[in-house]
Amino acid sequence: MRYTITKSSLGSMLIAASEKGICAITFGNNTNELMRDLRNRFRGSEITRDDRFMKQHIRDVLSSLDQASTAETLPLDIQGTAFQKLVWKALRNIPHGRTATYAEIANRIGRPTAVRAVAQACAANPVAIAIPCHRVVRSDGSLSGYRWGKQRKAALLEREKEYVNG
DNA sequence: CTCGGTAGTGTAA
DNA sequence: TTACACTACCGAG
């Protein structure tokens, strides 16, 4: 697996990928923090920095981040439980500029009472942006949490809202 | 009506 | 077993 770290409009961003697709997209305030996260999550696997290999991925992710394109179709290579995959799939169907509540997602995957578990699955999302877990909010409209900082969640939603309006 | 407590759910540690 | 990025529901004011 290869990775790279680049600057983005939301701070330092790490992207990791295999031959099959993207394995991780994470945000952080500095390089060390991002690398520590990565090694922690994928302990045991061989990980090497390779900016060249990751070049196209950087382009794709940055344009998803700043220009609303391709986020839903980026090739992913991620692991999760059956339940998590179900949730993540539902998250990818939330259109750009829209939000859904945890309860709505629970309904869509056919597990209407597993609301809290849905939140847990969102929190376990390994690929920011590509799986738009930031579009999930509380039933009362407030933001709830974000693994990479509420601040970033708010910024993303604000940005996407503007895209819809203009 | 508002307000607080609680059950239900999947996971990782 | 516990602690969660939750929320519909129920009883007490």
mmCIF file of C-alpha atoms (C1' of nucleotides) in Angstrom:
data_model
loop_
_atom_site.group_PDB
_atom_site.id
_atom_site.type_symbol
_atom_site.label_atom_id
_atom_site.label_comp_id
_atom_site.label_asym_id
_atom_site.label_seq_id
_atom_site.Cartn_x
_atom_site.Cartn_y
_atom_site.Cartn_z
ATOM 1 C CA MET A 1 0.000 0.000 0.000
ATOM 2 C CA ARG A 2 1.216 3.485 -0.836
ATOM 3 C CA TYR A 3 0.323 6.826 0.581
ATOM 4 C CA THR A 4 0.973 10.502 0.220
ATOM 5 C CA ILE A 5 0.361 13.604 2.238
ATOM 6 C CA THR A 6 -0.718 16.868 0.714
ATOM 7 C CA LYS A 7 -2.129 20.182 1.755
ATOM 8 C CA SER A 8 -5.811 20.798 1.208
ATOM 9 C CA SER A 9 -8.290 23.532 1.924
ATOM 10 C CA LEU A 10 -9.121 21.684 5.160
ATOM 11 C CA GLY A 11 -5.580 21.175 6.367
ATOM 12 C CA SER A 12 -3.124 18.352 5.840
ATOM 13 C CA MET A 13 -4.647 15.389 4.097
ATOM 14 C CA LEU A 14 -3.405 11.831 3.789
ATOM 15 C CA ILE A 15 -4.456 9.494 1.016
ATOM 16 C CA ALA A 16 -3.517 5.826 0.956
ATOM 17 C CA ALA A 17 -4.279 3.382 -1.821
ATOM 18 C CA SER A 18 -3.632 -0.110 -3.074
ATOM 19 C CA GLU A 19 -3.711 -1.205 -6.701
ATOM 20 C CA LYS A 20 -7.433 -1.735 -6.314
ATOM 21 C CA GLY A 21 -8.425 1.627 -4.936
ATOM 22 C CA ILE A 22 -8.304 4.101 -2.110
ATOM 23 C CA CYS A 23 -7.871 2.650 1.381
ATOM 24 C CA ALA A 24 -7.837 5.767 3.491
ATOM 25 C CA ILE A 25 -8.466 9.493 3.320
ATOM 26 C CA THR A 26 -7.819 11.346 6.550
ATOM 27 C CA PHE A 27 -7.345 14.902 7.735
ATOM 28 C CA GLY A 28 -4.983 16.206 10.348
ATOM 29 C CA ASN A 29 -3.087 19.229 11.489
ATOM 30 C CA ASN A 30 0.342 17.894 10.685
ATOM 31 C CA THR A 31 2.223 15.125 8.960
ATOM 32 C CA ASN A 32 3.213 13.225 12.069
ATOM 33 C CA GLU A 33 -0.311 12.964 13.281
ATOM 34 C CA LEU A 34 -1.486 11.613 9.936
ATOM 35 C CA MET A 35 1.297 9.065 9.699
ATOM 36 C CA ARG A 36 0.703 7.835 13.199
ATOM 37 C CA ASP A 37 -2.971 7.316 12.413
ATOM 38 C CA LEU A 38 -2.171 5.437 9.259
ATOM 39 C CA ARG A 39 0.314 3.055 10.825
ATOM 40 C CA ASN A 40 -2.032 2.465 13.681
ATOM 41 C CA ARG A 41 -4.931 1.579 11.434
ATOM 42 C CA PHE A 42 -2.974 -0.629 9.068
ATOM 43 C CA ARG A 43 -0.471 -2.126 11.455
ATOM 44 C CA GLY A 44 1.101 -5.174 9.985
ATOM 45 C CA SER A 45 0.848 -4.135 6.360
ATOM 46 C CA GLU A 46 3.648 -2.716 4.318
ATOM 47 C CA ILE A 47 3.194 0.996 3.807
ATOM 48 C CA THR A 48 5.400 3.237 1.719
ATOM 49 C CA ARG A 49 5.210 6.852 0.766
ATOM 50 C CA ASP A 50 4.929 7.270 -2.994
ATOM 51 C CA ASP A 51 3.865 10.698 -4.156
ATOM 52 C CA ARG A 52 4.162 9.788 -7.796
ATOM 53 C CA PHE A 53 1.950 6.721 -7.571
ATOM 54 C CA MET A 54 -0.633 8.760 -5.721
ATOM 55 C CA LYS A 55 -0.659 11.700 -8.096
ATOM 56 C CA GLN A 56 -3.920 10.893 -9.855
ATOM 57 C CA HIS A 57 -5.598 10.061 -6.567
ATOM 58 C CA ILE A 58 -4.580 13.443 -5.214
ATOM 59 C CA ARG A 59 -6.157 15.144 -8.187
ATOM 60 C CA ASP A 60 -9.361 13.153 -7.827
ATOM 61 C CA VAL A 61 -9.739 13.707 -4.130
ATOM 62 C CA LEU A 62 -8.887 17.384 -4.216
ATOM 63 C CA SER A 63 -11.389 17.996 -6.963
ATOM 64 C CA SER A 64 -14.022 16.111 -4.996
ATOM 65 C CA LEU A 65 -13.187 18.265 -2.053
ATOM 66 C CA ASP A 66 -13.161 21.617 -3.779
ATOM 67 C CA GLN A 67 -15.298 21.148 -6.883
ATOM 68 C CA ALA A 68 -18.012 18.633 -6.126
ATOM 69 C CA SER A 69 -16.880 16.060 -8.652
ATOM 70 C CA THR A 70 -16.433 12.284 -8.696
ATOM 71 C CA ALA A 71 -16.567 11.665 -4.963
ATOM 72 C CA GLU A 72 -19.255 9.014 -5.352
ATOM 73 C CA THR A 73 -17.410 7.090 -8.026
ATOM 74 C CA LEU A 74 -13.852 7.010 -6.706
ATOM 75 C CA PRO A 75 -12.604 3.426 -6.601
ATOM 76 C CA LEU A 76 -12.307 2.234 -3.033
ATOM 77 C CA ASP A 77 -10.497 -0.654 -1.416
ATOM 78 C CA ILE A 78 -11.828 -0.702 2.100
ATOM 79 C CA GLN A 79 -12.734 -3.250 4.722
ATOM 80 C CA GLY A 80 -15.605 -3.329 7.139
ATOM 81 C CA THR A 81 -18.273 -5.500 8.638
ATOM 82 C CA ALA A 82 -21.380 -6.310 6.601
ATOM 83 C CA PHE A 83 -23.301 -3.742 8.581
ATOM 84 C CA GLN A 84 -20.706 -1.039 8.035
ATOM 85 C CA LYS A 85 -20.600 -1.669 4.309
ATOM 86 C CA LEU A 86 -24.355 -1.359 4.170
ATOM 87 C CA VAL A 87 -24.210 1.996 5.916
ATOM 88 C CA TRP A 88 -21.318 3.263 3.807
ATOM 89 C CA LYS A 89 -23.166 2.339 0.642
ATOM 90 C CA ALA A 90 -26.171 4.315 1.810
ATOM 91 C CA LEU A 91 -23.962 7.285 2.606
ATOM 92 C CA ARG A 92 -22.668 7.395 -0.954
ATOM 93 C CA ASN A 93 -26.233 7.870 -2.155
ATOM 94 C CA ILE A 94 -26.680 11.140 -0.290
ATOM 95 C CA PRO A 95 -26.482 13.743 -3.038
ATOM 96 C CA HIS A 96 -24.006 16.569 -2.952
ATOM 97 C CA GLY A 97 -25.455 19.550 -1.129
ATOM 98 C CA ARG A 98 -27.965 17.432 0.788
ATOM 99 C CA THR A 99 -27.901 15.919 4.240
ATOM 100 C CA ALA A 100 -29.561 12.939 5.885
ATOM 101 C CA THR A 101 -30.171 12.059 9.508
ATOM 102 C CA TYR A 102 -28.884 8.970 11.290
ATOM 103 C CA ALA A 103 -32.474 7.795 11.569
ATOM 104 C CA GLU A 104 -33.033 8.183 7.831
ATOM 105 C CA ILE A 105 -29.970 6.132 7.029
ATOM 106 C CA ALA A 106 -31.107 3.476 9.471
ATOM 107 C CA ASN A 107 -34.417 3.310 7.654
ATOM 108 C CA ARG A 108 -32.805 3.137 4.239
ATOM 109 C CA ILE A 109 -30.726 0.126 5.140
ATOM 110 C CA GLY A 110 -33.745 -1.625 6.576
ATOM 111 C CA ARG A 111 -32.644 -1.430 10.215
ATOM 112 C CA PRO A 112 -34.834 1.361 11.555
ATOM 113 C CA THR A 113 -33.954 0.799 15.180
ATOM 114 C CA ALA A 114 -30.206 0.578 14.722
ATOM 115 C CA VAL A 115 -29.813 4.329 14.692
ATOM 116 C CA ARG A 116 -27.003 4.438 17.146
ATOM 117 C CA ALA A 117 -25.145 1.697 15.372
ATOM 118 C CA VAL A 118 -25.410 3.740 12.192
ATOM 119 C CA ALA A 119 -23.620 6.585 13.922
ATOM 120 C CA GLN A 120 -20.933 4.181 14.988
ATOM 121 C CA ALA A 121 -20.525 2.984 11.409
ATOM 122 C CA CYS A 122 -20.223 6.569 10.218
ATOM 123 C CA ALA A 123 -17.527 7.159 12.783
ATOM 124 C CA ALA A 124 -15.678 4.147 11.425
ATOM 125 C CA ASN A 125 -15.570 5.537 7.891
ATOM 126 C CA PRO A 126 -11.986 5.172 6.629
ATOM 127 C CA VAL A 127 -12.310 7.472 3.625
ATOM 128 C CA ALA A 128 -13.400 11.058 4.207
ATOM 129 C CA ILE A 129 -15.114 12.761 1.266
ATOM 130 C CA ALA A 130 -15.275 9.583 -0.827
ATOM 131 C CA ILE A 131 -17.840 8.296 1.641
ATOM 132 C CA PRO A 132 -19.595 11.498 2.671
ATOM 133 C CA CYS A 133 -20.223 10.750 6.326
ATOM 134 C CA HIS A 134 -20.117 14.506 6.909
ATOM 135 C CA ARG A 135 -23.587 14.742 5.331
ATOM 136 C CA VAL A 136 -25.179 12.902 8.224
ATOM 137 C CA VAL A 137 -26.653 15.128 10.911
ATOM 138 C CA ARG A 138 -28.906 14.778 13.911
ATOM 139 C CA SER A 139 -32.666 14.619 13.567
ATOM 140 C CA ASP A 140 -32.984 18.095 15.030
ATOM 141 C CA GLY A 141 -30.641 19.429 12.371
ATOM 142 C CA SER A 142 -27.609 19.969 14.570
ATOM 143 C CA LEU A 143 -24.244 18.695 13.448
ATOM 144 C CA SER A 144 -23.279 15.894 15.841
ATOM 145 C CA GLY A 145 -19.689 14.799 15.608
ATOM 146 C CA TYR A 146 -17.053 14.316 12.963
ATOM 147 C CA ARG A 147 -14.052 12.132 13.283
ATOM 148 C CA TRP A 148 -11.824 14.771 11.728
ATOM 149 C CA GLY A 149 -13.264 17.719 13.637
ATOM 150 C CA LYS A 150 -16.660 19.345 13.702
ATOM 151 C CA GLN A 151 -15.046 22.401 12.230
ATOM 152 C CA ARG A 152 -14.262 20.540 9.030
ATOM 153 C CA LYS A 153 -17.717 18.999 8.910
ATOM 154 C CA ALA A 154 -19.271 22.442 9.140
ATOM 155 C CA ALA A 155 -16.970 23.785 6.444
ATOM 156 C CA LEU A 156 -17.796 20.943 4.080
ATOM 157 C CA LEU A 157 -21.528 21.312 4.519
ATOM 158 C CA GLU A 158 -21.376 25.057 4.102
ATOM 159 C CA ARG A 159 -19.374 24.656 0.935
ATOM 160 C CA GLU A 160 -21.734 22.074 -0.494
ATOM 161 C CA LYS A 161 -24.746 24.155 0.357
ATOM 162 C CA GLU A 162 -23.321 27.063 -1.561
ATOM 163 C CA TYR A 163 -22.689 24.825 -4.520
ATOM 164 C CA VAL A 164 -26.361 23.930 -4.655
ATOM 165 C CA ASN A 165 -27.473 27.539 -4.424
ATOM 166 C CA GLY A 166 -25.103 28.903 -6.973
ATOM 167 C "C1'" DC B 1 -46.675 21.809 25.967
ATOM 168 C "C1'" DT B 2 -41.533 20.993 27.705
ATOM 169 C "C1'" DC B 3 -38.224 18.007 29.816
ATOM 170 C "C1'" DG B 4 -35.607 14.085 31.313
ATOM 171 C "C1'" DG B 5 -34.867 9.172 31.400
ATOM 172 C "C1'" DT B 6 -34.412 4.961 28.588
ATOM 173 C "C1'" DA B 7 -34.397 1.068 25.415
ATOM 174 C "C1'" DG B 8 -32.585 -0.580 21.241
ATOM 175 C "C1'" DT B 9 -28.267 -1.550 18.218
ATOM 176 C "C1'" DG B 10 -23.334 -2.976 16.301
ATOM 177 C "C1'" DT B 11 -18.331 -2.609 17.414
ATOM 178 C "C1'" DA B 12 -13.937 -2.122 19.335
ATOM 179 C "C1'" DA B 13 -11.219 -2.377 23.355
ATOM 180 C "C1'" DT C 1 -18.909 -5.278 29.641
ATOM 181 C "C1'" DT C 2 -18.579 -0.557 28.430
ATOM 182 C "C1'" DA C 3 -19.016 3.521 25.861
ATOM 183 C "C1'" DC C 4 -20.277 5.564 21.991
ATOM 184 C "C1'" DA C 5 -20.882 11.086 16.015
ATOM 185 C "C1'" DC C 6 -28.672 8.744 18.115
ATOM 186 C "C1'" DT C 7 -33.537 9.164 18.720
ATOM 187 C "C1'" DA C 8 -38.496 7.765 19.305
ATOM 188 C "C1'" DC C 9 -41.264 7.220 23.118
ATOM 189 C "C1'" DC C 10 -43.338 7.715 27.650
ATOM 190 C "C1'" DG C 11 -44.415 9.736 32.065
ATOM 191 C "C1'" DA C 12 -44.111 13.777 35.095
ATOM 192 C "C1'" DG C 13 -44.760 18.523 35.732
#
